[in-house]
Every structure is written in structure tokens, then in C-alpha cells.
Amino acid sequence: MRIILTIALLAMLPLGAAEPRPRVPVVKTAAIVNVGGWVQRPGPMVWRKNLTIFAAIQEAGGVTKLGSMRRVKAVRNGTATAYNLHDAKAKMILVQPDDTIEVPQKNLLGR
């Protein structure tokens, strides 16, 4: 009897009908910027529009006592550029998603 009932139920399904697939939520990942070196809280942070190099360092807790703001490196697409963040123009340089900012250690002269 069970076999007949199973066959009858299967016969009612349309051909090619598949089991419903569970819906997987699509998670949109945020663009990030990595800040490392001599900052209080190194690591990734969420990129936002109009984020500057200086603001990214401040969001990472600022430089430590041994960190230098004179030779901050920004790496974009494999190309590194050093900036002196004591210069007002350099503070305003915008960061792009997936950039890496590296704060170096001070040298013997404290720079």
C-alpha cells in the first residue's frame, strides 16, 4: 500500500521538479582599509567616502609614542608612497578601498 501511495504522489509532481533550494542570504562585504605599524589599534577598518590618511590613523587610535608621522607609507595597487603628515596637504590625501597605511617607527633623531 505504501508503495502505491508513494508512486501516486510522485506521479503528481511535474517532470523536472526539483526540491526547493534554501535561500542563502547575500552578505555585502564592506570595503576596508588596513592601518598598521606604530598605531594604537592596528588592523582593518571600514572604508568610507572622504576618508583621509590622517583620519584613518586617528581612527586606529593615533600613533604610539614610538610612531613617526613624517614617513607614513600608503600602499595602493602594490605601489608605496611616503607622506609627511606634518604637512597639511598630505593630511588631506584620500584613502581608497583596499589601501594599506603603514606608520613607521621613529628613527634615532625622533623623526
CSV table of N, CA, C and O in Angstrom, one decimal:
chain,number,residue,atom,x,y,z
A,1,MET,N,0.8,-1.2,0.0
A,1,MET,CA,0.0,0.0,0.0
A,1,MET,C,0.9,1.3,0.0
A,1,MET,O,0.6,2.2,-0.7
A,2,ARG,N,1.9,1.2,0.8
A,2,ARG,CA,2.8,2.4,0.9
A,2,ARG,C,3.5,2.7,-0.5
A,2,ARG,O,3.7,3.8,-0.9
A,3,ILE,N,3.8,1.6,-1.2
A,3,ILE,CA,4.5,1.8,-2.5
A,3,ILE,C,3.5,2.4,-3.5
A,3,ILE,O,3.9,3.3,-4.2
A,4,ILE,N,2.3,2.0,-3.5
A,4,ILE,CA,1.3,2.6,-4.4
A,4,ILE,C,1.1,4.1,-4.0
A,4,ILE,O,1.0,4.9,-4.9
A,5,LEU,N,1.0,4.4,-2.8
A,5,LEU,CA,0.8,5.8,-2.3
A,5,LEU,C,2.0,6.6,-2.7
A,5,LEU,O,1.8,7.8,-3.2
A,6,THR,N,3.2,6.1,-2.6
A,6,THR,CA,4.4,6.9,-2.9
A,6,THR,C,4.4,7.1,-4.4
A,6,THR,O,4.8,8.2,-4.9
A,7,ILE,N,4.1,6.1,-5.2
A,7,ILE,CA,4.1,6.2,-6.7
A,7,ILE,C,3.1,7.2,-7.1
A,7,ILE,O,3.3,8.1,-8.0
A,8,ALA,N,1.9,7.2,-6.5
A,8,ALA,CA,0.8,8.2,-6.8
A,8,ALA,C,1.3,9.6,-6.5
A,8,ALA,O,1.0,10.5,-7.3
A,9,LEU,N,1.9,9.8,-5.4
A,9,LEU,CA,2.4,11.1,-5.0
A,9,LEU,C,3.5,11.6,-6.0
A,9,LEU,O,3.5,12.8,-6.4
A,10,LEU,N,4.4,10.7,-6.4
A,10,LEU,CA,5.4,11.1,-7.3
A,10,LEU,C,4.9,11.4,-8.7
A,10,LEU,O,5.4,12.2,-9.4
A,11,ALA,N,3.8,10.7,-9.1
A,11,ALA,CA,3.2,10.9,-10.4
A,11,ALA,C,2.6,12.3,-10.4
A,11,ALA,O,2.4,12.9,-11.5
A,12,MET,N,2.2,12.9,-9.3
A,12,MET,CA,1.5,14.2,-9.3
A,12,MET,C,2.6,15.3,-9.5
A,12,MET,O,2.2,16.4,-9.8
A,13,LEU,N,3.8,15.0,-9.2
A,13,LEU,CA,4.9,16.1,-9.4
A,13,LEU,C,5.1,16.3,-10.9
A,13,LEU,O,5.2,15.4,-11.6
A,14,PRO,N,5.3,17.6,-11.3
A,14,PRO,CA,5.6,17.8,-12.7
A,14,PRO,C,7.0,17.3,-13.0
A,14,PRO,O,7.9,17.2,-12.1
A,15,LEU,N,7.2,17.0,-14.2
A,15,LEU,CA,8.6,16.5,-14.6
A,15,LEU,C,9.6,17.6,-14.5
A,15,LEU,O,9.3,18.7,-14.8
A,16,GLY,N,10.8,17.2,-14.0
A,16,GLY,CA,11.8,18.2,-13.8
A,16,GLY,C,11.7,19.0,-12.6
A,16,GLY,O,12.5,19.9,-12.3
A,17,ALA,N,10.8,18.7,-11.7
A,17,ALA,CA,10.6,19.5,-10.5
A,17,ALA,C,11.7,19.0,-9.5
A,17,ALA,O,12.0,17.9,-9.4
A,18,ALA,N,12.4,20.0,-9.0
A,18,ALA,CA,13.5,19.7,-8.1
A,18,ALA,C,13.0,20.2,-6.7
A,18,ALA,O,12.1,20.9,-6.5
A,19,GLU,N,13.8,19.7,-5.7
A,19,GLU,CA,13.5,20.1,-4.4
A,19,GLU,C,13.8,21.6,-4.3
A,19,GLU,O,14.8,22.1,-4.9
A,20,PRO,N,13.0,22.3,-3.5
A,20,PRO,CA,13.3,23.8,-3.4
A,20,PRO,C,14.6,24.0,-2.6
A,20,PRO,O,15.0,23.3,-1.7
A,21,ARG,N,15.4,24.9,-3.2
A,21,ARG,CA,16.7,25.2,-2.6
A,21,ARG,C,16.6,26.2,-1.5
A,21,ARG,O,15.8,27.2,-1.6
A,22,PRO,N,17.3,26.0,-0.4
A,22,PRO,CA,17.2,27.0,0.7
A,22,PRO,C,17.8,28.3,0.2
A,22,PRO,O,18.8,28.3,-0.6
A,23,ARG,N,17.2,29.4,0.6
A,23,ARG,CA,17.8,30.7,0.2
A,23,ARG,C,18.9,31.1,1.1
A,23,ARG,O,18.8,31.0,2.3
A,24,VAL,N,20.0,31.5,0.4
A,24,VAL,CA,21.2,31.9,1.1
A,24,VAL,C,21.3,33.4,1.1
A,24,VAL,O,21.3,34.0,0.0
A,25,PRO,N,21.3,34.0,2.2
A,25,PRO,CA,21.4,35.5,2.2
A,25,PRO,C,22.7,36.0,1.6
A,25,PRO,O,23.8,35.4,1.9
A,26,VAL,N,22.6,37.0,0.8
A,26,VAL,CA,23.8,37.6,0.2
A,26,VAL,C,24.4,38.6,1.2
A,26,VAL,O,23.7,39.5,1.5
A,27,VAL,N,25.6,38.4,1.6
A,27,VAL,CA,26.2,39.3,2.5
A,27,VAL,C,27.1,40.2,1.7
A,27,VAL,O,28.0,39.8,1.0
A,28,LYS,N,26.8,41.5,1.8
A,28,LYS,CA,27.6,42.5,1.1
A,28,LYS,C,28.8,42.9,2.0
A,28,LYS,O,28.6,43.3,3.2
A,29,THR,N,30.0,42.6,1.6
A,29,THR,CA,31.2,42.9,2.4
A,29,THR,C,31.5,44.4,2.2
A,29,THR,O,31.5,44.9,1.1
A,30,ALA,N,31.9,45.0,3.3
A,30,ALA,CA,32.3,46.4,3.2
A,30,ALA,C,33.8,46.5,2.7
A,30,ALA,O,34.6,45.6,2.9
A,31,ALA,N,34.0,47.6,2.0
A,31,ALA,CA,35.4,47.9,1.6
A,31,ALA,C,36.2,48.2,2.8
A,31,ALA,O,35.7,48.9,3.8
A,32,ILE,N,37.4,47.8,2.9
A,32,ILE,CA,38.3,48.0,4.0
A,32,ILE,C,39.6,48.7,3.7
A,32,ILE,O,40.0,48.7,2.5
A,33,VAL,N,40.2,49.3,4.7
A,33,VAL,CA,41.5,49.9,4.7
A,33,VAL,C,42.3,49.3,5.8
A,33,VAL,O,41.8,49.2,6.9
A,34,ASN,N,43.5,48.9,5.5
A,34,ASN,CA,44.3,48.3,6.6
A,34,ASN,C,45.3,49.4,7.1
A,34,ASN,O,45.9,50.1,6.3
A,35,VAL,N,45.3,49.6,8.4
A,35,VAL,CA,46.2,50.5,9.1
A,35,VAL,C,47.1,49.7,10.0
A,35,VAL,O,46.6,49.0,10.8
A,36,GLY,N,48.4,49.9,9.8
A,36,GLY,CA,49.4,49.1,10.6
A,36,GLY,C,50.5,49.9,11.0
A,36,GLY,O,50.6,51.1,10.8
A,37,GLY,N,51.5,49.2,11.7
A,37,GLY,CA,52.7,49.8,12.2
A,37,GLY,C,52.5,50.3,13.6
A,37,GLY,O,51.8,49.7,14.4
A,38,TRP,N,53.0,51.5,13.9
A,38,TRP,CA,53.0,52.0,15.2
A,38,TRP,C,51.8,52.9,15.5
A,38,TRP,O,51.9,54.1,15.7
A,39,VAL,N,50.6,52.2,15.5
A,39,VAL,CA,49.4,52.9,15.9
A,39,VAL,C,48.8,52.1,17.1
A,39,VAL,O,49.2,51.0,17.3
A,40,GLN,N,47.9,52.7,17.8
A,40,GLN,CA,47.3,52.1,19.0
A,40,GLN,C,46.5,50.8,18.7
A,40,GLN,O,46.6,49.8,19.4
A,41,ARG,N,45.7,50.8,17.6
A,41,ARG,CA,44.9,49.7,17.3
A,41,ARG,C,45.1,49.3,15.8
A,41,ARG,O,44.2,49.6,15.0
A,42,PRO,N,46.2,48.6,15.5
A,42,PRO,CA,46.4,48.2,14.1
A,42,PRO,C,45.3,47.2,13.6
A,42,PRO,O,44.8,46.5,14.4
A,43,GLY,N,45.1,47.2,12.3
A,43,GLY,CA,44.1,46.3,11.7
A,43,GLY,C,43.2,46.9,10.7
A,43,GLY,O,43.4,48.1,10.3
A,44,PRO,N,42.3,46.1,10.2
A,44,PRO,CA,41.4,46.6,9.1
A,44,PRO,C,40.3,47.5,9.7
A,44,PRO,O,39.9,47.4,10.9
A,45,MET,N,39.9,48.5,8.9
A,45,MET,CA,38.8,49.3,9.3
A,45,MET,C,37.9,49.5,8.1
A,45,MET,O,38.4,49.3,6.9
A,46,VAL,N,36.7,49.9,8.3
A,46,VAL,CA,35.7,50.1,7.2
A,46,VAL,C,36.1,51.4,6.5
A,46,VAL,O,36.2,52.4,7.1
A,47,TRP,N,36.2,51.3,5.2
A,47,TRP,CA,36.4,52.5,4.3
A,47,TRP,C,35.1,53.2,4.2
A,47,TRP,O,34.0,52.6,4.1
A,48,ARG,N,35.2,54.5,4.2
A,48,ARG,CA,34.1,55.4,3.9
A,48,ARG,C,34.5,56.5,3.0
A,48,ARG,O,35.7,56.8,2.9
A,49,LYS,N,33.6,57.1,2.3
A,49,LYS,CA,33.9,58.2,1.4
A,49,LYS,C,34.5,59.3,2.1
A,49,LYS,O,34.2,59.6,3.3
A,50,ASN,N,35.5,60.0,1.5
A,50,ASN,CA,36.2,61.1,2.0
A,50,ASN,C,37.1,60.8,3.2
A,50,ASN,O,37.4,61.6,4.0
A,51,LEU,N,37.5,59.5,3.4
A,51,LEU,CA,38.4,59.1,4.5
A,51,LEU,C,39.8,59.5,4.1
A,51,LEU,O,40.3,59.2,3.0
A,52,THR,N,40.5,60.3,4.9
A,52,THR,CA,41.9,60.7,4.6
A,52,THR,C,42.9,59.8,5.4
A,52,THR,O,42.5,59.1,6.3
A,53,ILE,N,44.1,60.0,5.0
A,53,ILE,CA,45.2,59.2,5.6
A,53,ILE,C,45.2,59.5,7.1
A,53,ILE,O,45.3,58.7,8.0
A,54,PHE,N,45.2,60.8,7.4
A,54,PHE,CA,45.2,61.3,8.8
A,54,PHE,C,44.1,60.7,9.6
A,54,PHE,O,44.2,60.3,10.7
A,55,ALA,N,42.8,60.8,9.0
A,55,ALA,CA,41.6,60.4,9.7
A,55,ALA,C,41.7,58.8,10.0
A,55,ALA,O,41.3,58.4,11.0
A,56,ALA,N,42.2,58.1,9.0
A,56,ALA,CA,42.4,56.6,9.2
A,56,ALA,C,43.3,56.3,10.4
A,56,ALA,O,43.0,55.4,11.2
A,57,ILE,N,44.4,57.0,10.5
A,57,ILE,CA,45.3,56.8,11.6
A,57,ILE,C,44.7,57.2,12.9
A,57,ILE,O,44.8,56.5,13.9
A,58,GLN,N,43.9,58.3,12.9
A,58,GLN,CA,43.2,58.7,14.1
A,58,GLN,C,42.2,57.6,14.6
A,58,GLN,O,42.0,57.4,15.7
A,59,GLU,N,41.5,57.1,13.6
A,59,GLU,CA,40.5,56.0,13.9
A,59,GLU,C,41.2,54.8,14.4
A,59,GLU,O,40.5,54.0,15.1
A,60,ALA,N,42.4,54.6,14.1
A,60,ALA,CA,43.2,53.4,14.6
A,60,ALA,C,43.8,53.8,16.0
A,60,ALA,O,44.7,53.1,16.5
A,61,GLY,N,43.4,54.9,16.6
A,61,GLY,CA,43.8,55.2,17.9
A,61,GLY,C,45.0,56.2,17.9
A,61,GLY,O,45.5,56.6,19.0
A,62,GLY,N,45.4,56.6,16.8
A,62,GLY,CA,46.6,57.5,16.7
A,62,GLY,C,47.9,56.8,16.8
A,62,GLY,O,47.9,55.6,17.0
A,63,VAL,N,49.0,57.5,16.6
A,63,VAL,CA,50.3,56.9,16.6
A,63,VAL,C,50.7,56.7,18.1
A,63,VAL,O,50.3,57.4,19.0
A,64,THR,N,51.6,55.7,18.3
A,64,THR,CA,52.1,55.4,19.6
A,64,THR,C,53.2,56.4,19.9
A,64,THR,O,53.6,57.2,19.0
A,65,LYS,N,53.8,56.4,21.0
A,65,LYS,CA,55.0,57.2,21.4
A,65,LYS,C,56.1,57.0,20.4
A,65,LYS,O,56.9,57.9,20.2
A,66,LEU,N,56.2,55.8,19.9
A,66,LEU,CA,57.3,55.4,19.0
A,66,LEU,C,57.0,55.6,17.5
A,66,LEU,O,57.9,55.4,16.7
A,67,GLY,N,55.8,56.0,17.2
A,67,GLY,CA,55.4,56.1,15.8
A,67,GLY,C,55.8,57.5,15.2
A,67,GLY,O,55.8,58.5,15.9
A,68,SER,N,56.1,57.5,14.0
A,68,SER,CA,56.5,58.7,13.3
A,68,SER,C,55.5,59.1,12.2
A,68,SER,O,55.1,58.3,11.4
A,69,MET,N,55.0,60.4,12.3
A,69,MET,CA,54.1,60.9,11.3
A,69,MET,C,54.8,61.5,10.1
A,69,MET,O,54.2,62.0,9.2
A,70,ARG,N,56.1,61.4,10.0
A,70,ARG,CA,56.9,62.0,9.0
A,70,ARG,C,57.1,61.1,7.8
A,70,ARG,O,57.3,61.6,6.7
A,71,ARG,N,57.0,59.8,7.9
A,71,ARG,CA,57.3,58.9,6.8
A,71,ARG,C,56.2,57.9,6.7
A,71,ARG,O,56.5,56.7,6.4
A,72,VAL,N,54.9,58.3,6.8
A,72,VAL,CA,53.8,57.4,6.7
A,72,VAL,C,53.7,56.8,5.3
A,72,VAL,O,53.7,57.6,4.3
A,73,LYS,N,53.6,55.5,5.1
A,73,LYS,CA,53.6,54.9,3.8
A,73,LYS,C,52.1,54.5,3.5
A,73,LYS,O,51.4,53.9,4.3
A,74,ALA,N,51.7,54.8,2.3
A,74,ALA,CA,50.4,54.4,1.8
A,74,ALA,C,50.7,53.5,0.6
A,74,ALA,O,51.4,53.9,-0.3
A,75,VAL,N,50.1,52.3,0.7
A,75,VAL,CA,50.3,51.3,-0.4
A,75,VAL,C,49.0,51.1,-1.1
A,75,VAL,O,48.0,50.8,-0.6
A,76,ARG,N,49.1,51.4,-2.5
A,76,ARG,CA,47.9,51.3,-3.3
A,76,ARG,C,48.3,50.6,-4.6
A,76,ARG,O,49.2,51.0,-5.3
A,77,ASN,N,47.6,49.5,-4.8
A,77,ASN,CA,47.9,48.6,-6.0
A,77,ASN,C,49.3,48.2,-6.1
A,77,ASN,O,49.9,48.2,-7.2
A,78,GLY,N,50.0,48.0,-5.0
A,78,GLY,CA,51.3,47.5,-4.9
A,78,GLY,C,52.4,48.6,-5.0
A,78,GLY,O,53.6,48.3,-4.9
A,79,THR,N,52.0,49.8,-5.1
A,79,THR,CA,52.9,51.0,-5.1
A,79,THR,C,52.8,51.7,-3.8
A,79,THR,O,51.8,52.2,-3.4
A,80,ALA,N,54.0,51.9,-3.2
A,80,ALA,CA,54.1,52.6,-1.9
A,80,ALA,C,54.5,54.0,-2.1
A,80,ALA,O,55.5,54.3,-2.9
A,81,THR,N,53.9,54.9,-1.4
A,81,THR,CA,54.3,56.3,-1.4
A,81,THR,C,54.4,56.8,0.0
A,81,THR,O,53.5,56.5,0.9
A,82,ALA,N,55.4,57.5,0.3
A,82,ALA,CA,55.7,58.0,1.7
A,82,ALA,C,55.1,59.5,1.8
A,82,ALA,O,55.3,60.3,0.9
A,83,TYR,N,54.5,59.8,2.9
A,83,TYR,CA,54.0,61.1,3.2
A,83,TYR,C,54.4,61.6,4.5
A,83,TYR,O,54.6,60.9,5.5
A,84,ASN,N,54.7,62.9,4.6
A,84,ASN,CA,55.0,63.6,5.8
A,84,ASN,C,53.7,64.2,6.3
A,84,ASN,O,53.2,65.2,5.8
A,85,LEU,N,53.1,63.6,7.3
A,85,LEU,CA,51.8,64.1,7.8
A,85,LEU,C,51.9,65.3,8.7
A,85,LEU,O,50.9,65.7,9.3
A,86,HIS,N,53.0,65.9,8.8
A,86,HIS,CA,53.1,67.2,9.5
A,86,HIS,C,52.8,68.3,8.5
A,86,HIS,O,52.6,69.5,8.8
A,87,ASP,N,52.7,67.9,7.2
A,87,ASP,CA,52.3,68.8,6.1
A,87,ASP,C,50.8,68.8,6.0
A,87,ASP,O,50.2,67.7,5.8
A,88,ALA,N,50.2,69.9,6.0
A,88,ALA,CA,48.7,70.0,5.9
A,88,ALA,C,48.1,69.4,4.6
A,88,ALA,O,47.1,68.7,4.7
A,89,LYS,N,48.8,69.5,3.5
A,89,LYS,CA,48.3,68.9,2.2
A,89,LYS,C,48.4,67.4,2.3
A,89,LYS,O,47.5,66.8,1.8
A,90,ALA,N,49.4,66.9,2.9
A,90,ALA,CA,49.5,65.4,3.0
A,90,ALA,C,48.4,64.8,3.9
A,90,ALA,O,47.9,63.7,3.6
A,91,LYS,N,48.0,65.5,4.9
A,91,LYS,CA,46.9,65.1,5.7
A,91,LYS,C,45.6,64.9,5.0
A,91,LYS,O,44.7,64.1,5.4
A,92,MET,N,45.4,65.6,3.9
A,92,MET,CA,44.1,65.6,3.2
A,92,MET,C,44.1,64.6,2.1
A,92,MET,O,43.1,64.6,1.4
A,93,ILE,N,45.1,63.8,1.9
A,93,ILE,CA,45.1,62.8,0.8
A,93,ILE,C,44.0,61.7,1.1
A,93,ILE,O,44.0,61.2,2.2
A,94,LEU,N,43.2,61.4,0.2
A,94,LEU,CA,42.1,60.5,0.4
A,94,LEU,C,42.6,59.1,0.2
A,94,LEU,O,43.5,58.8,-0.6
A,95,VAL,N,42.0,58.2,1.0
A,95,VAL,CA,42.3,56.8,1.0
A,95,VAL,C,41.3,56.1,0.1
A,95,VAL,O,40.1,56.5,0.1
A,96,GLN,N,41.7,55.1,-0.6
A,96,GLN,CA,40.8,54.3,-1.4
A,96,GLN,C,40.6,52.9,-0.8
A,96,GLN,O,41.4,52.5,0.0
A,97,PRO,N,39.5,52.2,-1.1
A,97,PRO,CA,39.3,50.9,-0.6
A,97,PRO,C,40.5,50.0,-0.9
A,97,PRO,O,41.1,50.1,-2.0
A,98,ASP,N,40.9,49.1,0.0
A,98,ASP,CA,42.0,48.2,-0.1
A,98,ASP,C,43.4,48.8,0.0
A,98,ASP,O,44.4,48.1,-0.3
A,99,ASP,N,43.4,50.1,0.4
A,99,ASP,CA,44.7,50.7,0.6
A,99,ASP,C,45.3,50.2,2.0
A,99,ASP,O,44.5,49.8,2.8
A,100,THR,N,46.6,50.2,2.1
A,100,THR,CA,47.3,49.9,3.3
A,100,THR,C,48.1,51.1,3.8
A,100,THR,O,48.8,51.7,3.0
A,101,ILE,N,47.9,51.5,5.0
A,101,ILE,CA,48.6,52.6,5.6
A,101,ILE,C,49.6,52.1,6.7
A,101,ILE,O,49.1,51.4,7.6
A,102,GLU,N,50.8,52.4,6.6
A,102,GLU,CA,51.8,51.9,7.5
A,102,GLU,C,52.5,53.1,8.2
A,102,GLU,O,53.1,53.9,7.5
A,103,VAL,N,52.4,53.1,9.5
A,103,VAL,CA,53.1,54.1,10.3
A,103,VAL,C,54.4,53.6,10.8
A,103,VAL,O,54.5,52.6,11.5
A,104,PRO,N,55.6,54.2,10.4
A,104,PRO,CA,56.9,53.6,10.8
A,104,PRO,C,57.3,54.0,12.2
A,104,PRO,O,56.7,54.9,12.8
A,105,GLN,N,58.3,53.4,12.7
A,105,GLN,CA,58.9,53.7,14.0
A,105,GLN,C,59.8,54.9,13.8
A,105,GLN,O,60.4,55.1,12.8
A,106,LYS,N,59.9,55.7,14.9
A,106,LYS,CA,60.8,56.9,14.8
A,106,LYS,C,62.2,56.4,14.7
A,106,LYS,O,62.6,55.4,15.2
A,107,ASN,N,63.0,57.3,14.0
A,107,ASN,CA,64.4,56.9,13.9
A,107,ASN,C,65.2,57.5,15.1
A,107,ASN,O,64.6,58.0,16.1
A,108,LEU,N,66.5,57.4,15.1
A,108,LEU,CA,67.3,57.9,16.2
A,108,LEU,C,67.2,59.4,16.5
A,108,LEU,O,67.4,59.8,17.6
A,109,LEU,N,66.8,60.2,15.5
A,109,LEU,CA,66.6,61.6,15.7
A,109,LEU,C,65.2,61.9,16.2
A,109,LEU,O,64.8,63.1,16.4
A,110,GLY,N,64.3,60.9,16.4
A,110,GLY,CA,63.0,61.1,16.8
A,110,GLY,C,62.0,61.6,15.7
A,110,GLY,O,61.0,62.2,16.0
A,111,ARG,N,62.4,61.3,14.5
A,111,ARG,CA,61.6,61.7,13.4
A,111,ARG,C,61.0,60.5,12.7
A,111,ARG,O,61.4,59.4,12.6
